[in-house]
CSV table of C-alpha atoms in Angstrom, one decimal:
chain,number,residue,atom,x,y,z
C,183,THR,CA,0.0,0.0,0.0
C,184,GLY,CA,1.5,3.4,-1.0
C,185,ALA,CA,1.7,6.5,1.1
C,186,GLY,CA,-1.6,8.3,1.3
C,187,THR,CA,-3.6,5.3,0.3
C,188,VAL,CA,-7.0,4.8,2.0
C,189,VAL,CA,-7.7,1.1,2.5
C,190,VAL,CA,-11.4,0.1,2.6
C,191,THR,CA,-12.0,-3.5,3.6
C,192,GLY,CA,-15.4,-5.2,3.4
C,193,PHE,CA,-16.3,-8.2,5.5
C,194,ALA,CA,-19.1,-10.8,5.4
C,195,GLY,CA,-20.2,-13.7,7.7
C,196,ASN,CA,-19.5,-17.3,7.2
C,197,THR,CA,-23.1,-18.3,6.5
C,198,GLY,CA,-24.1,-19.0,3.0
C,199,THR,CA,-21.8,-19.7,0.1
C,200,ALA,CA,-18.3,-18.3,-0.4
C,201,LYS,CA,-19.5,-16.7,-3.6
C,202,ALA,CA,-22.3,-14.9,-1.8
C,203,ALA,CA,-19.9,-13.8,1.0
C,204,ALA,CA,-17.5,-12.4,-1.5
C,205,LEU,CA,-20.2,-10.4,-3.3
C,206,LEU,CA,-21.6,-9.1,0.0
C,207,SER,CA,-18.2,-8.0,1.3
C,208,SER,CA,-17.3,-6.4,-2.0
C,209,THR,CA,-20.6,-4.5,-2.1
C,210,ARG,CA,-20.2,-3.3,1.4
C,211,ALA,CA,-16.8,-1.9,0.6
C,212,GLN,CA,-17.9,-0.3,-2.6
C,213,VAL,CA,-20.7,1.6,-0.9
C,214,VAL,CA,-18.1,3.2,1.3
C,215,VAL,CA,-15.8,3.9,-1.6
C,216,ASP,CA,-18.6,5.6,-3.5
C,217,ARG,CA,-19.3,7.8,-0.5
C,218,LEU,CA,-15.6,8.7,-0.1
C,219,VAL,CA,-15.3,9.6,-3.8
C,220,ALA,CA,-18.5,11.7,-3.6
C,221,ASN,CA,-16.9,13.6,-0.8
C,222,GLY,CA,-13.7,14.4,-2.7
C,223,VAL,CA,-11.3,11.5,-2.1
C,224,SER,CA,-9.6,10.5,-5.4
C,225,GLN,CA,-10.4,7.0,-6.6
C,226,ARG,CA,-6.7,6.6,-7.2
C,227,ARG,CA,-6.0,6.9,-3.5
C,228,ILE,CA,-8.4,4.1,-2.5
C,229,ARG,CA,-7.5,0.4,-2.3
C,230,VAL,CA,-10.4,-2.0,-1.8
C,231,ILE,CA,-10.1,-5.3,-0.1
C,232,SER,CA,-13.0,-7.8,-0.1
C,233,ASN,CA,-12.5,-10.4,2.6
C,234,GLY,CA,-15.6,-12.4,2.0
C,235,ALA,CA,-15.9,-15.1,4.6
C,236,THR,CA,-12.1,-15.5,4.8
C,237,GLY,CA,-11.4,-12.5,6.9
C,238,PHE,CA,-10.9,-13.2,10.7
C,239,VAL,CA,-14.0,-12.2,12.6
C,240,GLN,CA,-14.9,-13.1,16.2
C,241,SER,CA,-18.6,-13.3,15.7
C,242,GLU,CA,-21.3,-13.0,13.1
C,243,VAL,CA,-22.2,-9.5,14.3
C,244,GLU,CA,-18.6,-8.3,13.9
C,245,SER,CA,-18.5,-9.7,10.4
C,246,HIS,CA,-21.1,-7.2,9.2
C,247,LYS,CA,-18.8,-4.3,8.7
C,248,VAL,CA,-16.4,-2.3,6.6
C,249,THR,CA,-13.1,-0.9,8.0
C,250,ILE,CA,-11.3,2.1,6.7
C,251,ALA,CA,-7.6,2.8,7.2
C,252,ILE,CA,-6.8,6.4,6.6
C,253,PRO,CA,-3.2,7.4,6.5
C,254,LEU,CA,-1.8,10.1,8.8
C,255,ARG,CA,0.3,12.8,7.3
């Protein structure tokens, strides 16, 4: 990840198919990316990670999320 890159990571639970979890986590992340871009963040500064059901989550509730890592200057 380059300096100044905003990392948006989508997560999904481990219920359902892997394909469905991948789509859900990707969609969650994209909603956040769209909002960031609409508010002036350059698309070139954003890296999207879709964890599907492979990302480590402690519970089903915690898996329904998107995290954003914003670099400090």
